[in-house]
Tab-separated table of C-alpha atoms (C1' of nucleotides) in Angstrom:
chain	number	residue	atom	x	y	z
J	1	UNK	CA	45.208	13.304	23.623
J	2	UNK	CA	46.220	14.476	20.188
J	3	UNK	CA	49.900	14.418	19.366
J	4	UNK	CA	51.590	17.714	18.502
J	5	UNK	CA	52.123	18.257	14.819
J	6	UNK	CA	55.862	17.765	14.735
J	7	UNK	CA	55.627	14.406	16.471
J	8	UNK	CA	53.222	12.856	14.043
J	9	UNK	CA	54.511	10.406	11.482
J	10	UNK	CA	55.941	12.444	8.671
J	11	UNK	CA	56.554	10.188	5.718
J	12	UNK	CA	58.036	11.756	2.640
J	13	UNK	CA	60.402	13.988	4.572
J	14	UNK	CA	63.480	12.960	6.465
J	15	UNK	CA	61.767	11.112	9.294
J	16	UNK	CA	63.681	8.140	10.624
J	17	UNK	CA	61.318	5.662	9.030
J	18	UNK	CA	61.843	7.311	5.686
J	19	UNK	CA	65.607	7.357	6.131
J	20	UNK	CA	65.545	3.641	6.867
J	21	UNK	CA	63.327	2.892	3.888
J	22	UNK	CA	65.601	4.855	1.579
J	23	UNK	CA	68.677	3.079	2.893
J	24	UNK	CA	66.935	-0.285	2.671
J	25	UNK	CA	65.913	0.414	-0.896
J	26	UNK	CA	69.496	1.212	-1.797
J	27	UNK	CA	71.024	-1.829	-0.110
J	28	UNK	CA	68.351	-4.343	-1.110
J	29	UNK	CA	68.511	-3.178	-4.724
J	30	UNK	CA	72.256	-3.673	-4.696
J	31	UNK	CA	72.493	-7.013	-2.928
J	32	UNK	CA	69.032	-8.578	-2.872
J	33	UNK	CA	67.333	-10.059	0.168
J	34	UNK	CA	70.012	-12.627	1.041
J	35	UNK	CA	73.004	-10.475	0.246
J	36	UNK	CA	71.840	-7.342	2.075
J	37	UNK	CA	73.191	-6.825	5.602
J	38	UNK	CA	71.157	-5.175	8.337
J	39	UNK	CA	74.268	-3.411	9.614
J	40	UNK	CA	74.879	-2.072	6.123
J	41	UNK	CA	71.355	-0.677	5.988
J	42	UNK	CA	71.721	0.874	9.439
J	43	UNK	CA	75.049	2.464	8.484
J	44	UNK	CA	73.617	3.811	5.246
J	45	UNK	CA	70.690	5.328	7.139
J	46	UNK	CA	73.071	6.648	9.802
J	47	UNK	CA	71.260	5.022	12.733
J	48	UNK	CA	71.590	2.195	15.205
J	49	UNK	CA	70.847	-1.302	13.956
J	50	UNK	CA	68.229	-1.915	16.643
J	51	UNK	CA	66.104	0.860	15.182
J	52	UNK	CA	65.582	-1.208	12.055
J	53	UNK	CA	63.820	-3.792	14.168
J	54	UNK	CA	61.955	-1.163	16.126
J	55	UNK	CA	60.373	0.122	12.914
J	56	UNK	CA	60.116	-3.034	10.834
J	57	UNK	CA	60.309	-5.984	13.246
J	58	UNK	CA	62.615	-8.069	10.993
J	59	UNK	CA	64.538	-8.201	7.745
J	60	UNK	CA	61.844	-9.888	5.681
J	61	UNK	CA	59.123	-7.455	6.699
J	62	UNK	CA	61.406	-4.585	5.816
J	63	UNK	CA	62.164	-6.143	2.459
J	64	UNK	CA	58.469	-6.593	1.821
J	65	UNK	CA	57.813	-2.904	2.423
J	66	UNK	CA	60.550	-1.916	-0.008
J	67	UNK	CA	59.445	-4.431	-2.582
J	68	UNK	CA	55.793	-3.485	-2.390
J	69	UNK	CA	56.638	0.164	-2.929
J	70	UNK	CA	58.816	-0.687	-5.905
J	71	UNK	CA	56.162	-2.879	-7.452
J	72	UNK	CA	53.394	-0.315	-7.114
J	73	UNK	CA	55.465	2.300	-8.940
J	74	UNK	CA	56.359	-0.208	-11.593
J	75	UNK	CA	52.754	-1.057	-12.340
J	76	UNK	CA	51.679	2.570	-12.386
J	77	UNK	CA	53.632	2.886	-15.617
J	78	UNK	CA	51.245	0.502	-17.358
J	79	UNK	CA	48.139	2.576	-16.735
J	80	UNK	CA	48.522	4.458	-19.990
J	81	UNK	CA	47.615	1.385	-22.021
J	82	UNK	CA	44.104	1.468	-20.616
J	83	UNK	CA	43.439	4.834	-22.206
J	84	UNK	CA	41.518	3.878	-25.326
J	85	UNK	CA	41.123	7.468	-26.464
J	86	UNK	CA	44.724	7.548	-27.674
J	87	UNK	CA	46.180	5.799	-30.706
J	88	UNK	CA	48.362	2.738	-30.149
J	89	UNK	CA	51.509	4.582	-31.112
J	90	UNK	CA	50.654	7.579	-28.960
J	91	UNK	CA	50.180	5.291	-25.966
J	92	UNK	CA	53.482	3.564	-26.678
J	93	UNK	CA	55.307	6.884	-26.943
J	94	UNK	CA	53.902	8.058	-23.634
J	95	UNK	CA	54.794	4.746	-22.040
J	96	UNK	CA	58.351	5.020	-23.372
J	97	UNK	CA	58.742	8.508	-21.933
J	98	UNK	CA	57.396	7.431	-18.558
J	99	UNK	CA	59.192	4.141	-18.185
J	100	UNK	CA	62.548	5.605	-19.169
J	101	UNK	CA	62.195	8.395	-16.642
J	102	UNK	CA	61.196	5.800	-14.112
J	103	UNK	CA	64.279	3.672	-14.799
J	104	UNK	CA	66.513	6.723	-14.734
J	105	UNK	CA	65.362	7.217	-11.157
J	106	UNK	CA	65.391	3.520	-10.157
J	107	UNK	CA	68.005	1.891	-12.382
J	108	UNK	CA	68.079	-1.370	-10.432
J	109	UNK	CA	64.324	-1.776	-10.305
J	110	UNK	CA	63.878	-4.278	-13.092
J	111	UNK	CA	66.641	-6.489	-11.746
J	112	UNK	CA	65.143	-6.285	-8.295
J	113	UNK	CA	61.791	-7.450	-9.560
J	114	UNK	CA	63.278	-10.119	-11.810
J	115	UNK	CA	65.229	-11.627	-8.932
J	116	UNK	CA	62.184	-11.638	-6.692
J	117	UNK	CA	60.042	-13.364	-9.289
J	118	UNK	CA	62.738	-15.976	-9.697
J	119	UNK	CA	63.133	-16.560	-5.968
J	120	UNK	CA	59.496	-16.667	-5.059
J	121	UNK	CA	57.005	-16.908	-7.924
J	122	UNK	CA	53.988	-17.686	-5.722
J	123	UNK	CA	54.415	-14.735	-3.398
J	124	UNK	CA	55.062	-12.504	-6.369
J	125	UNK	CA	51.884	-13.637	-8.015
J	126	UNK	CA	49.927	-12.632	-4.957
J	127	UNK	CA	51.651	-9.273	-4.629
J	128	UNK	CA	51.006	-8.448	-8.266
J	129	UNK	CA	47.375	-9.281	-7.778
J	130	UNK	CA	47.225	-6.669	-5.045
J	131	UNK	CA	49.372	-4.129	-6.879
J	132	UNK	CA	47.454	-4.092	-10.094
J	133	UNK	CA	44.050	-4.455	-8.480
J	134	UNK	CA	41.505	-3.962	-11.218
J	135	UNK	CA	43.965	-2.691	-13.782
J	136	UNK	CA	45.060	-5.060	-16.480
J	137	UNK	CA	48.378	-5.573	-18.169
J	138	UNK	CA	47.393	-4.472	-21.586
J	139	UNK	CA	50.469	-3.879	-23.717
J	140	UNK	CA	50.070	-7.018	-25.808
J	141	UNK	CA	46.311	-6.735	-25.870
J	142	UNK	CA	46.542	-3.185	-27.183
J	143	UNK	CA	49.023	-4.238	-29.854
J	144	UNK	CA	46.827	-7.046	-31.104
J	145	UNK	CA	43.808	-4.775	-31.288
J	146	UNK	CA	45.883	-2.311	-33.277
J	147	UNK	CA	46.891	-5.035	-35.705
J	148	UNK	CA	43.315	-6.205	-36.155
J	149	UNK	CA	41.966	-2.797	-37.046
J	150	UNK	CA	44.920	-2.044	-39.306
J	151	UNK	CA	46.325	0.731	-37.150
J	152	UNK	CA	49.776	-0.883	-37.042
J	153	UNK	CA	51.752	-3.472	-39.009
J	154	UNK	CA	51.319	-7.158	-38.270
J	155	UNK	CA	54.160	-8.134	-35.952
J	156	UNK	CA	55.100	-10.703	-33.334
J	157	UNK	CA	53.595	-8.938	-30.344
J	158	UNK	CA	55.446	-10.955	-27.696
J	159	UNK	CA	58.816	-10.354	-29.320
J	160	UNK	CA	57.986	-6.683	-29.726
J	161	UNK	CA	57.243	-6.374	-26.045
J	162	UNK	CA	60.494	-8.142	-25.170
J	163	UNK	CA	62.511	-5.864	-27.462
J	164	UNK	CA	60.818	-2.783	-26.088
J	165	UNK	CA	61.465	-3.675	-22.467
J	166	UNK	CA	65.051	-4.593	-23.303
J	167	UNK	CA	65.763	-1.275	-24.987
J	168	UNK	CA	64.238	0.736	-22.150
J	169	UNK	CA	65.570	-0.952	-19.058
J	170	UNK	CA	68.904	-2.552	-19.858
J	171	UNK	CA	70.865	0.663	-20.466
J	172	UNK	CA	70.224	1.798	-16.886
J	173	UNK	CA	70.784	-1.613	-15.404
J	174	UNK	CA	74.048	-2.024	-17.234
J	175	UNK	CA	75.307	1.526	-16.969
J	176	UNK	CA	78.427	0.501	-14.997
J	177	UNK	CA	79.372	-1.815	-17.832
J	178	UNK	CA	78.602	0.717	-20.554
J	179	UNK	CA	80.508	3.425	-18.724
J	180	UNK	CA	83.513	1.188	-18.635
J	181	UNK	CA	83.130	-0.205	-22.116
J	182	UNK	CA	82.674	3.188	-23.763
J	183	UNK	CA	85.639	4.667	-21.967
J	184	UNK	CA	87.792	1.823	-23.267
J	185	UNK	CA	86.790	2.854	-26.774
J	186	UNK	CA	87.424	6.551	-26.380
J	187	UNK	CA	83.818	7.517	-25.698
J	188	UNK	CA	82.226	9.043	-22.634
J	189	UNK	CA	79.001	7.643	-21.183
J	190	UNK	CA	77.976	10.916	-19.574
J	191	UNK	CA	78.244	12.668	-22.939
J	192	UNK	CA	77.062	9.911	-25.244
J	193	UNK	CA	74.105	8.695	-23.248
J	194	UNK	CA	71.108	10.406	-21.723
J	195	UNK	CA	67.444	9.643	-21.247
J	196	UNK	CA	66.285	11.928	-24.052
J	197	UNK	CA	68.551	10.260	-26.591
J	198	UNK	CA	67.360	6.860	-25.492
J	199	UNK	CA	63.705	7.873	-25.728
J	200	UNK	CA	64.277	9.018	-29.281
J	201	UNK	CA	66.133	5.852	-30.176
J	202	UNK	CA	63.391	3.600	-28.803
J	203	UNK	CA	60.726	5.633	-30.555
J	204	UNK	CA	62.612	5.169	-33.809
J	205	UNK	CA	62.544	1.459	-33.206
J	206	UNK	CA	58.800	1.551	-32.579
J	207	UNK	CA	58.169	3.710	-35.618
J	208	UNK	CA	60.135	1.357	-37.831
J	209	UNK	CA	58.594	-1.772	-36.388
J	210	UNK	CA	54.936	-0.715	-36.235
J	211	UNK	CA	54.700	2.097	-38.762
J	212	UNK	CA	52.863	1.244	-41.924
U	1	UNK	CA	107.705	-40.120	-9.926
U	2	UNK	CA	105.189	-39.468	-12.626
U	3	UNK	CA	101.546	-39.566	-11.681
U	4	UNK	CA	99.322	-42.136	-13.352
U	5	UNK	CA	97.117	-40.726	-16.052
U	6	UNK	CA	93.849	-40.995	-14.215
U	7	UNK	CA	95.220	-39.110	-11.238
U	8	UNK	CA	96.406	-36.081	-13.096
U	9	UNK	CA	94.332	-32.936	-12.966
U	10	UNK	CA	91.591	-33.372	-15.495
U	11	UNK	CA	89.911	-30.061	-16.002
U	12	UNK	CA	87.027	-29.986	-18.415
U	13	UNK	CA	85.708	-33.358	-17.357
U	14	UNK	CA	83.987	-34.264	-14.123
U	15	UNK	CA	86.956	-33.905	-11.811
U	16	UNK	CA	86.122	-32.649	-8.337
U	17	UNK	CA	87.624	-29.252	-9.003
U	18	UNK	CA	85.454	-28.918	-12.087
U	19	UNK	CA	82.349	-30.058	-10.218
U	20	UNK	CA	83.000	-27.402	-7.600
U	21	UNK	CA	83.592	-24.712	-10.188
U	22	UNK	CA	80.351	-25.587	-11.967
U	23	UNK	CA	78.395	-25.523	-8.730
U	24	UNK	CA	80.033	-22.267	-7.689
U	25	UNK	CA	79.193	-20.707	-11.021
U	26	UNK	CA	75.568	-21.691	-10.613
U	27	UNK	CA	75.228	-20.436	-7.053
U	28	UNK	CA	77.260	-17.251	-7.452
U	29	UNK	CA	75.315	-16.331	-10.580
U	30	UNK	CA	72.083	-16.773	-8.703
U	31	UNK	CA	72.916	-15.019	-5.459
U	32	UNK	CA	76.091	-12.997	-5.994
U	33	UNK	CA	79.166	-13.036	-3.786
U	34	UNK	CA	77.436	-11.988	-0.552
U	35	UNK	CA	74.259	-13.962	-1.044
U	36	UNK	CA	75.904	-17.239	-2.019
U	37	UNK	CA	76.394	-19.848	0.718
U	38	UNK	CA	79.364	-22.196	0.815
U	39	UNK	CA	77.142	-25.019	2.036
U	40	UNK	CA	74.841	-24.418	-0.909
U	41	UNK	CA	77.769	-24.702	-3.297
U	42	UNK	CA	78.991	-27.884	-1.605
U	43	UNK	CA	75.525	-29.431	-1.788
U	44	UNK	CA	75.152	-28.498	-5.429
U	45	UNK	CA	78.516	-30.079	-6.189
U	46	UNK	CA	77.614	-33.105	-4.050
U	47	UNK	CA	80.701	-32.915	-1.855
U	48	UNK	CA	81.797	-32.004	1.640
U	49	UNK	CA	82.080	-28.337	2.461
U	50	UNK	CA	85.690	-28.656	3.596
U	51	UNK	CA	86.685	-29.631	0.083
U	52	UNK	CA	85.789	-26.166	-1.121
U	53	UNK	CA	88.476	-24.763	1.112
U	54	UNK	CA	90.859	-27.552	0.191
U	55	UNK	CA	90.660	-26.548	-3.464
U	56	UNK	CA	90.101	-22.802	-3.242
U	57	UNK	CA	91.197	-21.707	0.245
U	58	UNK	CA	88.276	-19.317	0.799
U	59	UNK	CA	85.062	-17.911	-0.618
U	60	UNK	CA	86.561	-14.837	-2.246
U	61	UNK	CA	89.281	-16.759	-4.039
U	62	UNK	CA	86.668	-19.170	-5.358
U	63	UNK	CA	84.534	-16.290	-6.531
U	64	UNK	CA	87.524	-14.793	-8.313
U	65	UNK	CA	88.125	-18.012	-10.212
U	66	UNK	CA	84.508	-18.149	-11.331
U	67	UNK	CA	84.494	-14.514	-12.290
U	68	UNK	CA	87.721	-14.753	-14.258
U	69	UNK	CA	86.346	-17.659	-16.250
U	70	UNK	CA	83.140	-15.807	-16.963
U	71	UNK	CA	84.994	-12.742	-18.105
U	72	UNK	CA	87.288	-14.628	-20.454
U	73	UNK	CA	84.320	-16.241	-22.213
U	74	UNK	CA	82.583	-12.919	-22.408
U	75	UNK	CA	85.514	-11.281	-24.139
U	76	UNK	CA	85.988	-14.156	-26.538
U	77	UNK	CA	82.743	-13.097	-28.164
U	78	UNK	CA	84.310	-9.831	-29.282
U	79	UNK	CA	87.067	-11.468	-31.331
U	80	UNK	CA	84.979	-11.454	-34.485
U	81	UNK	CA	85.258	-7.682	-34.779
U	82	UNK	CA	88.979	-7.984	-35.411
U	83	UNK	CA	88.376	-9.894	-38.624
U	84	UNK	CA	88.786	-7.204	-41.247
U	85	UNK	CA	88.117	-9.585	-44.128
U	86	UNK	CA	84.381	-9.532	-43.388
U	87	UNK	CA	81.966	-6.684	-44.006
U	88	UNK	CA	80.717	-4.705	-41.007
U	89	UNK	CA	77.252	-6.191	-41.247
U	90	UNK	CA	78.583	-9.713	-41.632
U	91	UNK	CA	80.673	-9.300	-38.503
U	92	UNK	CA	77.685	-7.929	-36.620
U	93	UNK	CA	75.502	-10.837	-37.711
U	94	UNK	CA	78.096	-13.356	-36.571
U	95	UNK	CA	78.469	-11.529	-33.291
U	96	UNK	CA	74.713	-11.553	-32.770
U	97	UNK	CA	74.556	-15.301	-33.386
U	98	UNK	CA	77.436	-15.959	-31.008
U	99	UNK	CA	76.460	-13.638	-28.195
U	100	UNK	CA	72.865	-14.836	-28.152
U	101	UNK	CA	73.953	-18.456	-27.954
U	102	UNK	CA	76.353	-17.467	-25.234
U	103	UNK	CA	73.622	-15.764	-23.205
U	104	UNK	CA	71.280	-18.673	-23.747
U	105	UNK	CA	73.859	-20.815	-21.974
U	106	UNK	CA	74.805	-18.261	-19.291
U	107	UNK	CA	71.696	-16.107	-18.822
U	108	UNK	CA	72.972	-14.416	-15.677
U	109	UNK	CA	76.369	-13.586	-17.074
U	110	UNK	CA	75.792	-9.956	-17.966
U	111	UNK	CA	74.251	-9.236	-14.578
U	112	UNK	CA	77.115	-10.992	-12.882
U	113	UNK	CA	79.648	-8.847	-14.676
U	114	UNK	CA	77.651	-5.651	-14.246
U	115	UNK	CA	77.414	-6.158	-10.497
U	116	UNK	CA	81.105	-6.875	-10.225
U	117	UNK	CA	82.038	-3.763	-12.142
U	118	UNK	CA	79.787	-1.745	-9.886
U	119	UNK	CA	81.215	-3.233	-6.701
U	120	UNK	CA	84.855	-3.008	-7.637
U	121	UNK	CA	85.733	-0.925	-10.689
U	122	UNK	CA	89.505	-0.895	-10.049
U	123	UNK	CA	89.895	-4.641	-9.741
U	124	UNK	CA	87.685	-5.099	-12.769
U	125	UNK	CA	89.860	-2.792	-14.805
U	126	UNK	CA	92.857	-4.905	-13.980
U	127	UNK	CA	91.100	-8.176	-14.723
U	128	UNK	CA	89.896	-6.927	-18.082
U	129	UNK	CA	93.401	-5.881	-18.924
U	130	UNK	CA	94.507	-9.477	-18.402
U	131	UNK	CA	91.466	-11.024	-20.058
U	132	UNK	CA	91.622	-9.128	-23.296
U	133	UNK	CA	95.431	-9.198	-23.446
U	134	UNK	CA	96.378	-7.768	-26.824
U	135	UNK	CA	92.889	-7.900	-28.265
U	136	UNK	CA	90.960	-4.691	-28.481
U	137	UNK	CA	87.323	-3.928	-27.968
U	138	UNK	CA	86.472	-2.968	-31.480
U	139	UNK	CA	82.714	-2.765	-31.929
U	140	UNK	CA	82.535	1.008	-31.984
U	141	UNK	CA	85.773	1.339	-33.904
U	142	UNK	CA	84.480	-1.007	-36.589
U	143	UNK	CA	81.215	0.924	-36.843
U	144	UNK	CA	82.959	4.261	-37.275
U	145	UNK	CA	85.221	2.854	-39.964
U	146	UNK	CA	82.152	1.534	-41.746
U	147	UNK	CA	80.514	4.940	-41.611
U	148	UNK	CA	83.613	6.667	-42.957
U	149	UNK	CA	83.926	4.444	-46.004
U	150	UNK	CA	80.198	4.577	-46.664
U	151	UNK	CA	79.559	0.927	-45.907
U	152	UNK	CA	76.813	1.736	-43.420
U	153	UNK	CA	74.518	4.650	-42.584
U	154	UNK	CA	75.748	7.443	-40.328
U	155	UNK	CA	74.447	6.672	-36.858
U	156	UNK	CA	75.170	7.330	-33.202
U	157	UNK	CA	77.632	4.490	-32.651
U	158	UNK	CA	77.494	4.533	-28.855
U	159	UNK	CA	73.713	4.411	-28.801
U	160	UNK	CA	73.741	1.656	-31.381
U	161	UNK	CA	76.039	-0.440	-29.226
U	162	UNK	CA	73.828	0.151	-26.189
U	163	UNK	CA	70.692	-0.852	-28.111
U	164	UNK	CA	72.369	-3.926	-29.512
U	165	UNK	CA	73.581	-5.159	-26.142
U	166	UNK	CA	70.173	-4.453	-24.631
U	167	UNK	CA	68.320	-6.469	-27.257
U	168	UNK	CA	70.679	-9.437	-26.947
U	169	UNK	CA	71.160	-9.803	-23.239
U	170	UNK	CA	68.075	-8.506	-21.456
U	171	UNK	CA	65.639	-11.168	-22.679
U	172	UNK	CA	67.677	-13.906	-20.989
U	173	UNK	CA	68.336	-11.890	-17.894
U	174	UNK	CA	64.698	-11.034	-17.507
U	175	UNK	CA	63.188	-14.327	-18.566
U	176	UNK	CA	61.482	-14.910	-15.182
U	177	UNK	CA	59.697	-11.610	-15.603
U	178	UNK	CA	58.778	-12.213	-19.222
U	179	UNK	CA	57.538	-15.699	-18.435
U	180	UNK	CA	55.278	-14.252	-15.832
U	181	UNK	CA	54.193	-11.232	-17.805
U	182	UNK	CA	53.386	-13.167	-20.959
U	183	UNK	CA	51.390	-15.745	-19.056
U	184	UNK	CA	49.304	-12.967	-17.547
U	185	UNK	CA	48.443	-11.861	-21.080
U	186	UNK	CA	47.544	-15.260	-22.419
U	187	UNK	CA	50.892	-15.957	-24.084
U	188	UNK	CA	53.491	-18.619	-23.385
U	189	UNK	CA	57.170	-17.777	-23.113
U	190	UNK	CA	58.341	-21.221	-24.135
U	191	UNK	CA	56.329	-20.968	-27.343
U	192	UNK	CA	56.709	-17.285	-28.107
U	193	UNK	CA	60.408	-16.898	-27.405
U	194	UNK	CA	63.501	-18.713	-28.567
U	195	UNK	CA	67.044	-17.823	-29.511
U	196	UNK	CA	66.446	-18.117	-33.246
U	197	UNK	CA	63.548	-15.698	-33.159
U	198	UNK	CA	65.568	-13.263	-31.132
U	199	UNK	CA	68.527	-13.473	-33.511
U	200	UNK	CA	66.235	-12.647	-36.407
U	201	UNK	CA	64.639	-9.789	-34.542
U	202	UNK	CA	67.984	-8.229	-33.631
U	203	UNK	CA	69.241	-8.656	-37.179
U	204	UNK	CA	66.161	-6.822	-38.411
U	205	UNK	CA	67.024	-4.018	-36.064
U	206	UNK	CA	70.586	-3.897	-37.368
U	207	UNK	CA	69.441	-4.033	-40.979
U	208	UNK	CA	67.032	-1.180	-40.411
U	209	UNK	CA	69.487	0.917	-38.465
U	210	UNK	CA	72.611	0.452	-40.570
U	211	UNK	CA	71.269	-0.553	-43.960
U	212	UNK	CA	71.637	2.062	-46.671
G	1	DA	C1'	59.909	20.592	38.213
G	2	DT	C1'	58.366	16.122	37.150
G	3	DA	C1'	56.060	12.440	34.906
G	4	DT	C1'	54.972	10.275	30.515
G	5	DG	C1'	55.816	7.926	26.400
G	6	DG	C1'	57.758	7.531	22.027
G	7	DT	C1'	62.548	7.195	20.178
G	8	DT	C1'	67.329	5.743	20.200
G	9	DT	C1'	71.333	3.365	21.812
G	10	DA	C1'	74.969	-0.023	23.653
G	11	DA	C1'	75.507	-4.378	25.033
G	12	DC	C1'	73.962	-8.832	24.563
G	13	DC	C1'	72.321	-13.491	22.846
G	14	DA	C1'	71.258	-17.135	19.405
G	15	DT	C1'	71.911	-18.748	15.045
G	16	DT	C1'	74.033	-19.060	10.785
G	17	DT	C1'	78.001	-19.194	8.102
G	18	DT	C1'	82.856	-19.323	7.111
G	19	DG	C1'	86.957	-21.557	7.929
G	20	DT	C1'	90.206	-25.322	10.362
G	21	DT	C1'	91.819	-29.690	12.063
G	22	DA	C1'	92.643	-34.215	12.670
G	23	DA	C1'	91.306	-38.510	11.298
G	24	DT	C1'	89.853	-41.731	7.326
G	25	DT	C1'	89.688	-43.407	2.669
G	26	DG	C1'	91.410	-45.019	-1.628
G	27	DC	C1'	94.668	-45.739	-4.955
G	28	DA	C1'	99.147	-46.563	-6.902
G	29	DA	C1'	104.272	-47.451	-6.287
G	30	DA	C1'	107.513	-50.247	-4.010
O	1	DT	C1'	101.184	-56.579	1.391
O	2	DT	C1'	102.762	-52.535	2.902
O	3	DT	C1'	103.786	-47.713	2.454
O	4	DG	C1'	102.980	-43.022	1.035
O	5	DC	C1'	100.300	-39.359	-0.436
O	6	DA	C1'	96.533	-36.942	-2.332
O	7	DA	C1'	91.532	-36.686	-1.700
O	8	DT	C1'	87.772	-36.595	1.385
O	9	DT	C1'	85.162	-36.361	5.560
O	10	DA	C1'	83.088	-35.309	10.315
O	11	DA	C1'	83.591	-32.576	13.979
O	12	DC	C1'	84.951	-28.488	15.703
O	13	DA	C1'	86.313	-23.353	16.307
O	14	DA	C1'	85.864	-18.579	14.917
O	15	DA	C1'	83.549	-14.948	12.858
O	16	DA	C1'	79.625	-12.702	11.069
O	17	DT	C1'	74.836	-11.741	11.282
O	18	DG	C1'	69.984	-11.256	12.678
O	19	DG	C1'	67.493	-10.238	16.508
O	20	DT	C1'	66.527	-8.825	21.752
O	21	DT	C1'	66.737	-6.212	25.978
O	22	DA	C1'	67.203	-2.871	29.281
O	23	DA	C1'	68.626	1.521	29.942
O	24	DA	C1'	69.178	6.401	28.297
O	25	DC	C1'	67.355	10.276	25.797
O	26	DC	C1'	64.263	13.951	24.830
O	27	DA	C1'	60.249	16.544	23.806
O	28	DT	C1'	55.896	17.623	25.787
O	29	DA	C1'	51.767	17.688	29.066
O	30	DT	C1'	50.632	18.176	33.654
DNA sequence: ATATGGTTTAACCATTTTGTTAATTGCAAA
DNA sequence: TTTGCAATTAACAAAATGGTTAAACCATAT
């Protein structure tokens, strides 16, 4: 017998499973695997704690689901580097736009991933292998090609990547601190910071560092 | 009766209280207040769990002590901006040297502080008030003075501060990720990254951004 | 109407974790 | 040597937390 339409699993809307996943994302991002409390997740989702186990069996499995989703989205951002039709700088600019919009939506993401790598490098390795499938992490590779064919200046590609990631992700991660710190100096985070400004600032950095 | 010398509180050396505080710092930095386990702290310090309560009464009070210490050291780094005898750039370069060495020693510090601000803005406000006493947070103030008297280029001071903090603290925070990511691209974190390189890189950024 | 089966809940249980207590150790003053 | 007191410990109690169960709920098919 076929189930009626409104009883089928409806992910993406406000089905219970989705509510739980959203709540879990929020709480896990804030407190990590150890620090998160099942009751806290249940309260955030507005449901009974037993339902968490009904849908996800246990805490670790739930965490895995959240983490896998986060990781997949994270790696999607790297796809642009595989597009060899575009110039190195063009690819970098697109990446900057995408990754900053991504972090604006998931400010805790990088910390979440960093913590997980630290806690469990082996499992992470395996997950990444699944997540990226046949894609490759090409940022550095693309840079070094660009240097060889004279498209960009000769730079320290590893340090460039580190600087770039720092500029793009830390502002969102540290927004509570910046909010506070700016207010103490007579500035206003909401006014003085936004994604568009940051994009421009990072692009300036890239232009200065790679431009010939 | 006066206590014998070797029985007086000896902070700064390997007294029990200090051992506990060091262990607590390590564990709290790694897992946060919720995620940290008292037993884990006791094991790390190599003492009985009951001693933790003997010295610090309970988990929260212990956490407070650790956090207060962290905060004080963090704010110390800002003192250099009060030295009006030095040029703006000179002060920035000194700050960069200091803060990067600081983060090299306490890589989790910024995250620790960020999380705390997020969890409890009011208490943080109060703590900062104590920590900075009559000092003032001057980075932005110093920059705007420098712009007025033509010492540096006219820039967006808030964004500059955000970029600067990002470049200095994120690499340490995210080192597990960078280690992993670089390895996947045929590089080696230990070889390709060190504090001196980072200092130089950040100074280049400052020179480019502020230099006339 | 009633039966069916997925969904949701309150009330538990088992384990982990925080916190306490009473006894022991070790060291210095008398 | 004995006494006193802080430091330390093992064992225990209390609270918090993850996980289970059996019953209630509710929409639909018969």
